[in-house]
Amino acid sequence: MQQQKIIILDFGSQTTQLIARRLRELDTFCEILPYNKFPADDRDVIGVILSGSPYSVYDPEAFRVDLSQFWGRLPVLGICYGAQFMSHELGGRVEPAGSREYGRANLSYIDFENPLFHGFEPESQVWMSHGDTITALPEGFHPIASTSHVRNAAFAADNGRVWGVQFHPEVFHSVQGTQLLRNFVVDICGGRQDWSPANFVETTVAELRQTIGTDRVILGLSGGVDSSVAAVLLNKAIGRQLTCIFVDHGMLRKNEFQNVMRDYECLGLNVIGVDASDKFLTDLAGVTEPEKKRKIIGRDFVEVFNAEAKKITDARWLAQGTIYPDRIESLNITGKVIKSHHNVGGLPEEMHLQLCEPLKWLFKDEVRRVGRSLGMPEHLITRHPFPGPGLAVRILGDITREKVRILQDADDIFIRGLRNYKVRLSGDEARRVLAAGVPADMQNGEIEVSLYDQIWQAGAILLSDVRSVGVMGDERTYENPVALRAVTSTDAMTADWAHLPYDFMAAVSNEIINKVRGVNRVCYDISSKPPSTIEWE
Ligand code: XMP
């Protein structure tokens, strides 16, 4: 059966990826493309969504699209800027909005007969976020929803091919937003809801067998979700033709190397574990400058990985756990790069390996669903992201084995505490956690999850250049502080500090100061991204 997809044209909104995620949650397929890259061959395209944008239609640098490429042929849904752009292009009026068009609003009028609003509740809550508003619709268009302040909150063309909404159905605060997207994609465009992890595994395994044949494949494992799921998928497809390499650079979490190696062996993977910690720590001795640290680690990693890879002389493929957001970020149309992460690893060029990226169309939550369907243990699947350079970017100052040991111990107490502390969630919070793929049963409108599963990422940072005075028993101490960092996020591009419960923080702080020799003070990082970043270096 021919793959069918919705094209989301990206005008640079921060929530474009969320639109795609919502469509994937509906088990339909979609692809995000830059606003000016609508495909010439669109035989598999069943509908088009125009995203929001940081620009106003009146900005000279605003992104514009030639609507004639799909106009009248394919159903179109404009969201926020997408809706305003269409109105503006077709002769409607768009003007600066009042401040009331930010945040929650309720739809006071809804045309329940319009297919876009099938199944909607009266007064449904939506999320507004726009600086301009459509004050007059083009000819041939009519409003299909309003709020008390926004008459044209949603509109449709009389010809039944075009819709626009000035609110954001993709964000959680638009309570029936997913229903609206479902109505567009499934009812209006005729999208099939046939994506399932089991189907994905079945078709991908068949494709991998077909393309790889009897060749040998090398894959670099990091202990993270993406590379682990890619490995298990490939293992299912080609078994012992796959060799995985897992490098210990000496700055992983406490016991991580041993634990992850054990997990991999239980999963039946053919893994070579390389303890290269001496090399990394020797090369890093005395280095304090963050970028220099990253460069040394990147270089050493490539050297160690390549030395192992070259032993597999008949390898033809290098497999990687690249996922869809990794690729969208590199396609970022606004071209603003905040901080470049060199993911450690590199292609041994002289080996002329071809690249195999079986997860390249998936979002993180889909990768997790695939992992579950492959029978992988939950602790591997729900694991937080961890930076390639590891604790090196969480030790401020030079790196020594002793500092790594101190940080590993503090981090271990923090992470174990997060896993053990359970919280009950309801409403928006519960929905957000469930949509991120966390397995939890809803009972009486509530779910119980650990703090660990509720947050995106957490860790401890050793401020090894800072010392402060404390008192332990009768002794004066003069030791380092540890900072704790925990953030909520959907994609790591933006993040907020997690509002952890005070009793939890008190217990973790006590345990760290009492048990970790070398630490006499614990702080909590309350900075969001931007302007801070998640990692301290
Ligand atoms: P920042 O610090 O830029 O981090 O807010 C965003 C996300 O990327 C992770 N990170 C890295 N991941 N190699 C990686 O594989 C790196 O060099 C690297 N630096 C940061 C970070 O943990 C967060 O999830």
XYZ file of C-alpha atoms and ligand atoms in Angstrom:
561
model
C 0.000 0.000 0.000
C 1.335 3.446 -0.915
C 2.562 5.530 2.046
C 0.344 8.576 2.433
C 1.362 11.674 4.295
C 0.438 15.129 5.465
C 3.001 17.826 4.688
C 3.525 20.402 7.427
C 5.088 23.514 5.931
C 7.254 25.103 8.598
C 7.196 28.874 8.919
C 9.556 28.768 11.900
C 7.168 28.408 14.833
C 8.465 26.842 18.032
C 5.456 24.506 17.993
C 5.800 23.094 14.461
C 7.320 19.892 15.814
C 4.402 19.582 18.195
C 1.962 19.536 15.259
C 3.888 16.605 13.831
C 3.970 14.859 17.181
C 0.200 15.173 17.544
C -0.328 13.685 14.080
C 1.976 10.812 14.946
C 0.011 10.252 18.156
C -2.963 9.765 15.867
C -0.925 7.006 14.194
C -0.839 8.905 10.906
C 2.272 9.825 8.944
C 3.488 13.376 8.334
C 6.616 15.170 7.300
C 7.819 18.665 8.238
C 9.344 20.605 5.354
C 10.676 24.174 5.191
C 7.899 26.540 4.039
C 9.497 26.868 0.575
C 10.196 23.172 -0.047
C 6.813 21.771 -1.011
C 7.688 18.656 -3.053
C 7.337 18.741 -6.829
C 6.128 15.148 -6.747
C 3.236 15.133 -4.278
C 1.457 11.946 -5.315
C 1.635 10.585 -1.745
C 0.508 13.856 -0.110
C -3.078 13.926 1.172
C -3.167 17.317 2.896
C -1.144 20.376 3.875
C -0.770 22.180 7.196
C 0.748 25.663 7.335
C 2.450 26.246 10.702
C 2.746 29.332 12.898
C 5.695 31.701 12.659
C 7.649 34.182 14.764
C 6.898 36.776 12.059
C 3.889 38.969 11.331
C 2.549 38.883 7.762
C 3.681 42.532 7.550
C 7.340 41.838 8.433
C 9.502 42.392 5.359
C 11.402 39.182 6.137
C 8.202 37.141 6.765
C 8.185 33.735 5.064
C 5.818 33.448 2.112
C 4.647 30.401 0.214
C 3.218 30.074 -3.252
C -0.234 28.696 -2.422
C -0.914 27.749 -6.031
C 1.306 24.665 -5.571
C -1.487 22.836 -3.764
C -4.427 25.266 -3.729
C -7.713 23.640 -4.710
C -6.064 20.210 -5.112
C -5.285 19.329 -1.504
C -7.089 20.166 1.747
C -5.230 22.910 3.620
C -5.239 23.857 7.309
C -3.510 27.086 8.359
C -2.535 27.419 12.007
C -2.035 30.912 13.481
C 0.422 32.611 11.070
C -0.576 29.990 8.478
C -4.207 31.155 8.770
C -3.264 34.838 8.765
C -0.969 34.392 5.790
C -3.742 32.791 3.727
C -6.222 35.534 4.706
C -3.725 38.249 3.900
C -2.767 36.702 0.542
C -6.386 36.270 -0.525
C -7.551 39.792 0.241
C -8.662 39.587 3.882
C -7.516 42.037 6.563
C -4.927 41.231 9.230
C -4.229 43.802 11.965
C -2.273 44.033 15.233
C -4.194 42.264 18.017
C -5.010 43.393 21.526
C -3.186 41.758 24.433
C -6.212 39.484 25.076
C -5.123 37.161 22.284
C -2.515 35.385 24.387
C -3.206 32.395 26.605
C -6.338 30.402 27.352
C -9.639 31.317 25.726
C -12.963 29.561 25.274
C -14.770 29.184 21.975
C -18.043 31.016 22.555
C -19.327 30.142 19.076
C -18.605 26.888 17.242
C -20.111 25.670 13.967
C -20.630 22.066 15.083
C -21.729 21.118 11.557
C -18.318 21.922 10.131
C -16.217 18.722 9.859
C -13.285 20.465 11.575
C -15.314 20.701 14.796
C -16.978 17.291 14.871
C -17.087 15.993 18.420
C -16.350 19.382 19.969
C -17.812 20.417 23.334
C -19.437 23.865 23.684
C -17.027 26.463 25.155
C -14.040 24.252 24.318
C -10.794 25.734 25.644
C -8.103 26.768 23.141
C -4.677 28.371 23.385
C -4.139 31.705 21.657
C -0.718 33.176 20.968
C -0.647 35.744 18.228
C 0.344 39.373 17.790
C -1.877 39.931 14.728
C -5.511 39.027 14.219
C -7.734 38.525 11.175
C -10.312 41.338 11.229
C -11.867 40.574 7.833
C -11.932 37.265 5.976
C -11.304 37.062 2.232
C -14.276 36.600 -0.016
C -15.529 33.027 -0.104
C -14.572 32.372 3.552
C -16.744 32.328 6.672
C -16.056 32.095 10.418
C -16.661 28.699 12.047
C -15.581 29.559 15.610
C -15.175 32.697 17.726
C -14.127 33.652 21.225
C -15.475 36.682 23.074
C -12.522 38.707 21.723
C -11.679 37.008 18.437
C -14.460 36.803 15.876
C -12.498 34.799 13.302
C -10.899 32.325 15.697
C -11.471 29.665 13.020
C -12.687 29.917 9.447
C -13.438 27.756 6.442
C -13.621 28.337 2.707
C -17.052 27.926 1.179
C -15.554 25.377 -1.232
C -14.786 22.950 1.632
C -11.035 22.698 0.875
C -9.436 25.266 3.187
C -9.528 25.854 6.960
C -7.727 28.223 9.259
C -7.468 28.491 13.049
C -5.880 31.369 14.890
C -5.375 29.270 18.035
C -2.828 26.460 18.427
C -4.545 23.038 18.399
C -1.137 21.350 18.851
C -0.479 22.648 22.385
C -1.853 20.902 25.445
C -3.899 23.825 26.647
C -6.106 23.491 23.555
C -8.098 20.750 25.233
C -9.695 19.319 22.069
C -6.786 20.262 19.811
C -5.946 16.667 18.969
C -9.590 16.061 18.062
C -9.426 19.018 15.657
C -6.253 17.679 14.047
C -7.833 14.225 13.828
C -10.885 15.722 12.118
C -8.638 17.394 9.566
C -6.244 14.536 8.908
C -8.585 11.555 9.132
C -12.049 12.840 8.178
C -11.153 15.629 5.788
C -7.906 14.339 4.222
C -8.784 10.643 4.516
C -5.603 9.737 6.423
C -5.219 6.129 7.566
C -4.451 5.573 11.246
C -2.331 2.531 10.617
C 0.990 3.293 12.286
C 1.723 0.987 15.165
C 5.021 -0.001 16.774
C 4.422 -3.621 15.803
C 3.815 -2.662 12.133
C 6.868 -0.445 12.183
C 9.031 -3.251 13.555
C 7.698 -5.708 10.994
C 8.208 -3.467 7.939
C 11.543 -2.075 9.138
C 12.963 -5.520 9.879
C 11.937 -6.648 6.383
C 13.483 -3.535 4.789
C 16.714 -3.894 6.767
C 17.058 -7.542 5.715
C 16.489 -6.517 2.123
C 19.006 -3.632 2.051
C 21.705 -5.137 4.247
C 21.542 -8.690 2.955
C 24.505 -10.632 4.340
C 26.691 -7.547 5.020
C 28.160 -6.760 8.409
C 27.063 -3.678 10.344
C 28.749 -1.685 13.118
C 26.782 0.402 15.595
C 28.034 2.723 18.339
C 26.023 2.283 21.534
C 25.795 5.075 24.096
C 23.517 3.510 26.686
C 20.782 5.938 25.591
C 17.335 5.030 24.279
C 17.875 5.764 20.588
C 21.035 3.784 19.948
C 19.750 0.926 22.125
C 16.451 0.638 20.228
C 18.283 0.860 16.883
C 20.564 -1.970 18.017
C 17.721 -4.233 19.146
C 15.850 -3.601 15.901
C 18.907 -4.432 13.810
C 19.623 -7.451 15.961
C 16.140 -8.733 15.198
C 16.730 -8.184 11.491
C 20.282 -9.453 11.015
C 21.363 -11.020 14.344
C 25.102 -11.727 14.567
C 25.888 -9.676 11.446
C 25.590 -6.692 13.813
C 28.500 -5.723 16.055
C 27.915 -2.997 18.629
C 30.685 -0.952 20.219
C 30.159 0.691 23.599
C 32.992 2.962 24.746
C 33.468 3.791 28.422
C 35.188 7.177 28.541
C 35.300 7.074 32.322
C 32.724 9.824 32.810
C 29.522 7.814 32.676
C 27.129 7.611 35.618
C 27.891 5.409 38.597
C 28.096 1.723 37.521
C 26.508 2.699 34.192
C 28.973 0.833 31.999
C 28.552 -2.470 33.848
C 24.762 -2.126 34.172
C 24.203 -1.215 30.545
C 26.555 -3.953 29.310
C 24.537 -6.454 31.354
C 21.277 -5.129 29.854
C 22.699 -5.393 26.339
C 23.888 -8.926 26.919
C 20.446 -9.903 28.256
C 18.968 -8.501 25.059
C 21.206 -10.854 23.088
C 23.263 -8.095 21.454
C 26.736 -8.730 20.183
C 28.552 -5.930 22.075
C 32.198 -5.069 22.423
C 32.681 -3.001 25.590
C 35.823 -0.858 25.527
C 37.172 0.603 28.756
C 39.113 3.620 27.483
C 38.811 5.674 30.670
C 42.596 5.886 31.197
C 43.109 7.434 27.790
C 40.324 10.005 28.180
C 41.235 11.001 31.736
C 44.938 11.296 30.879
C 44.198 13.481 27.850
C 41.830 15.657 29.891
C 44.227 16.190 32.806
C 44.483 19.881 33.694
C 42.029 21.033 30.995
C 39.392 23.466 32.295
C 38.018 25.228 29.214
C 34.614 23.689 28.266
C 35.043 23.672 24.487
C 38.539 22.228 24.802
C 37.202 19.431 26.984
C 34.502 18.642 24.425
C 37.025 18.615 21.576
C 39.386 16.241 23.374
C 36.537 13.877 24.202
C 35.197 14.018 20.633
C 38.632 13.329 19.188
C 39.452 10.500 21.621
C 36.075 8.925 21.045
C 36.574 8.819 17.294
C 40.036 7.311 17.786
C 38.858 4.590 20.157
C 35.719 3.803 18.162
C 37.580 3.657 14.865
C 40.306 1.424 16.276
C 37.614 -1.093 17.261
C 35.586 -0.651 14.075
C 38.624 -1.319 11.881
C 39.023 -4.752 13.469
C 35.759 -5.680 11.771
C 37.380 -5.655 8.364
C 34.375 -6.816 6.351
C 31.915 -4.224 7.752
C 29.899 -2.387 5.086
C 27.468 -0.322 7.175
C 27.571 2.073 10.100
C 24.236 2.157 11.919
C 23.160 5.116 14.053
C 20.231 5.891 16.320
C 19.462 9.211 14.588
C 15.836 10.222 15.195
C 13.544 12.677 13.422
C 14.073 15.720 15.704
C 17.870 15.407 15.180
C 17.250 15.877 11.477
C 14.620 18.610 11.809
C 16.999 20.622 13.965
C 19.612 20.487 11.274
C 16.970 21.672 8.783
C 16.012 24.595 11.046
C 14.768 27.262 8.644
C 15.564 30.254 10.815
C 19.174 29.054 10.840
C 19.786 30.129 14.440
C 22.081 27.714 16.249
C 22.237 28.304 19.990
C 24.902 25.775 20.921
C 26.359 23.162 18.627
C 26.589 19.661 20.061
C 29.047 17.395 18.458
C 27.596 14.017 19.116
C 30.604 11.947 19.875
C 31.267 9.329 17.239
C 32.381 9.582 13.658
C 32.509 7.679 10.462
C 35.810 5.903 9.865
C 36.137 7.401 6.371
C 38.667 5.017 4.932
C 36.312 2.116 5.675
C 33.778 3.524 3.155
C 30.807 2.564 5.274
C 27.248 3.300 4.244
C 24.946 4.914 6.765
C 21.954 3.015 8.170
C 19.470 5.009 10.295
C 16.417 2.844 10.966
C 14.791 5.347 13.379
C 15.224 8.455 11.263
C 11.481 9.094 10.896
C 10.569 8.608 14.545
C 10.025 10.960 17.448
C 11.372 10.066 20.871
C 8.027 8.814 22.153
C 7.654 6.614 19.063
C 11.155 5.226 19.618
C 10.055 4.356 23.146
C 6.918 2.624 21.876
C 9.015 0.640 19.404
C 11.406 -0.293 22.228
C 8.507 -1.584 24.304
C 7.144 -3.551 21.398
C 10.597 -5.144 21.018
C 10.373 -6.254 24.672
C 13.145 -3.996 25.982
C 13.239 -3.357 29.746
C 11.405 -0.220 30.874
C 14.445 1.306 32.611
C 16.325 1.363 29.285
C 13.348 2.875 27.479
C 12.485 5.659 29.914
C 16.082 6.636 30.548
C 16.760 10.380 30.527
C 18.951 11.868 27.791
C 22.612 12.046 28.822
C 25.225 14.129 26.992
C 27.853 12.311 24.921
C 30.760 13.895 26.871
C 29.069 12.688 30.076
C 30.033 14.044 33.470
C 32.906 15.981 31.861
C 30.459 18.803 31.090
C 29.121 18.629 34.643
C 32.460 19.030 36.424
C 33.340 22.709 36.349
C 37.109 22.914 36.344
C 39.631 20.213 35.512
C 38.659 16.560 35.639
C 40.192 13.925 37.894
C 39.099 10.397 38.823
C 38.358 11.577 42.365
C 36.051 14.367 41.123
C 34.283 11.913 38.828
C 33.787 9.603 41.815
C 32.329 12.429 43.941
C 29.962 13.514 41.200
C 28.896 9.939 40.395
C 27.971 9.388 44.054
C 25.984 12.640 44.330
C 24.269 12.075 40.978
C 23.379 8.512 41.952
C 21.628 9.672 45.139
C 19.693 12.313 43.178
C 18.617 9.975 40.368
C 17.666 7.108 42.711
C 15.651 9.602 44.771
C 13.783 10.778 41.665
C 12.951 7.194 40.730
C 11.696 6.337 44.205
C 9.545 9.424 44.831
C 5.998 8.945 43.513
C 3.560 11.733 42.706
C -0.116 11.749 41.725
C -1.071 13.877 38.722
C -4.345 14.869 37.097
C -5.636 17.167 34.336
C -3.163 18.827 31.946
C -0.163 17.516 33.862
C -1.341 13.909 33.646
C -2.136 14.260 29.940
C 1.288 15.707 29.243
C 3.049 12.827 30.985
C 0.883 10.189 29.258
C 1.386 11.781 25.835
C 5.145 11.582 26.395
C 4.685 7.799 26.467
C 5.100 7.161 30.193
C 3.217 3.949 30.995
C 0.767 4.734 33.797
C -2.835 3.771 34.451
C -5.397 6.531 34.768
C -7.631 5.821 37.788
C -10.308 8.275 38.893
C -8.733 10.875 36.628
C -5.322 10.487 38.283
C -2.078 8.735 37.470
C 0.827 7.812 39.719
C 4.301 8.323 38.326
C 7.790 8.758 39.709
C 9.388 12.196 39.652
C 11.961 10.644 37.321
C 9.326 9.842 34.688
C 7.771 13.261 35.033
C 10.851 15.204 34.049
C 12.914 15.341 30.894
C 16.374 15.168 32.355
C 18.231 15.525 35.655
C 21.733 15.386 37.013
C 24.233 16.811 39.457
C 26.993 19.305 38.709
C 30.217 19.539 40.708
C 31.444 23.098 41.219
C 34.958 21.918 41.755
C 36.563 25.369 41.669
C 34.321 26.681 44.430
C 34.785 25.836 48.104
C 32.715 26.906 51.054
C 32.833 26.433 54.787
C 30.607 23.993 56.633
C 30.519 22.090 59.900
C 30.261 18.298 60.283
C 30.024 17.154 63.915
C 32.676 19.237 65.620
C 34.780 19.595 62.504
C 35.035 22.573 60.207
C 34.774 21.538 56.536
C 35.979 23.427 53.481
C 34.621 21.538 50.495
C 32.837 21.783 47.151
C 29.167 22.463 46.466
C 27.059 20.294 44.195
C 24.291 21.839 42.097
C 21.259 19.767 41.165
C 19.564 20.342 37.810
C 16.192 18.897 36.777
C 14.228 20.213 33.819
C 10.960 19.664 32.033
C 11.015 19.846 28.251
C 9.611 18.234 25.120
C 12.648 18.498 22.875
C 15.572 20.034 24.856
C 15.397 23.150 22.638
C 13.598 24.958 25.447
C 13.323 23.788 29.036
C 12.002 24.898 32.391
C 13.450 23.993 35.789
C 11.355 21.300 37.423
C 9.412 22.410 40.482
C 10.522 19.533 42.689
C 8.792 19.057 46.058
C 10.622 20.663 49.017
C 10.558 17.475 51.110
C 12.216 15.611 48.255
C 14.931 18.246 47.867
C 15.530 18.301 51.622
C 15.986 14.510 51.725
C 18.322 14.436 48.710
C 20.421 17.322 50.029
C 20.796 15.616 53.433
C 21.758 12.321 51.909
C 24.343 13.849 49.577
C 26.013 15.923 52.299
C 26.013 13.039 54.766
C 27.222 10.354 52.394
C 29.375 11.951 49.715
C 32.830 12.810 51.027
C 34.022 16.084 49.513
C 30.619 17.803 49.312
C 29.292 20.062 52.083
C 26.618 22.110 50.287
C 23.815 21.416 47.777
C 22.122 24.037 45.561
C 19.252 23.744 43.094
C 19.489 25.336 39.634
C 16.363 27.417 38.974
C 17.249 28.685 35.492
C 15.183 27.982 32.409
C 16.415 27.533 28.836
C 16.711 30.077 27.294
C 18.544 32.034 28.576
C 20.483 29.225 30.312
C 21.230 25.844 28.757
C 20.477 22.460 30.261
C 24.124 21.487 30.706
C 26.409 23.864 32.581
C 29.253 23.566 30.064
P 21.967 22.177 26.242
O 23.026 22.161 27.289
O 22.443 22.731 24.931
O 21.578 20.650 25.967
O 20.715 22.875 26.677
C 20.479 20.209 25.225
C 20.428 18.682 25.270
O 21.574 18.130 24.613
C 22.343 17.346 25.517
N 23.746 17.601 25.199
C 24.504 16.784 24.447
N 24.220 15.588 23.893
N 26.403 15.462 23.019
C 25.184 14.927 23.211
O 24.941 13.810 22.740
C 26.776 16.666 23.533
O 27.894 17.130 23.351
C 25.756 17.355 24.301
N 25.745 18.547 24.975
C 24.492 18.666 25.507
C 21.929 17.802 26.889
O 22.154 16.806 27.873
C 20.468 18.108 26.668
O 19.694 16.928 26.653
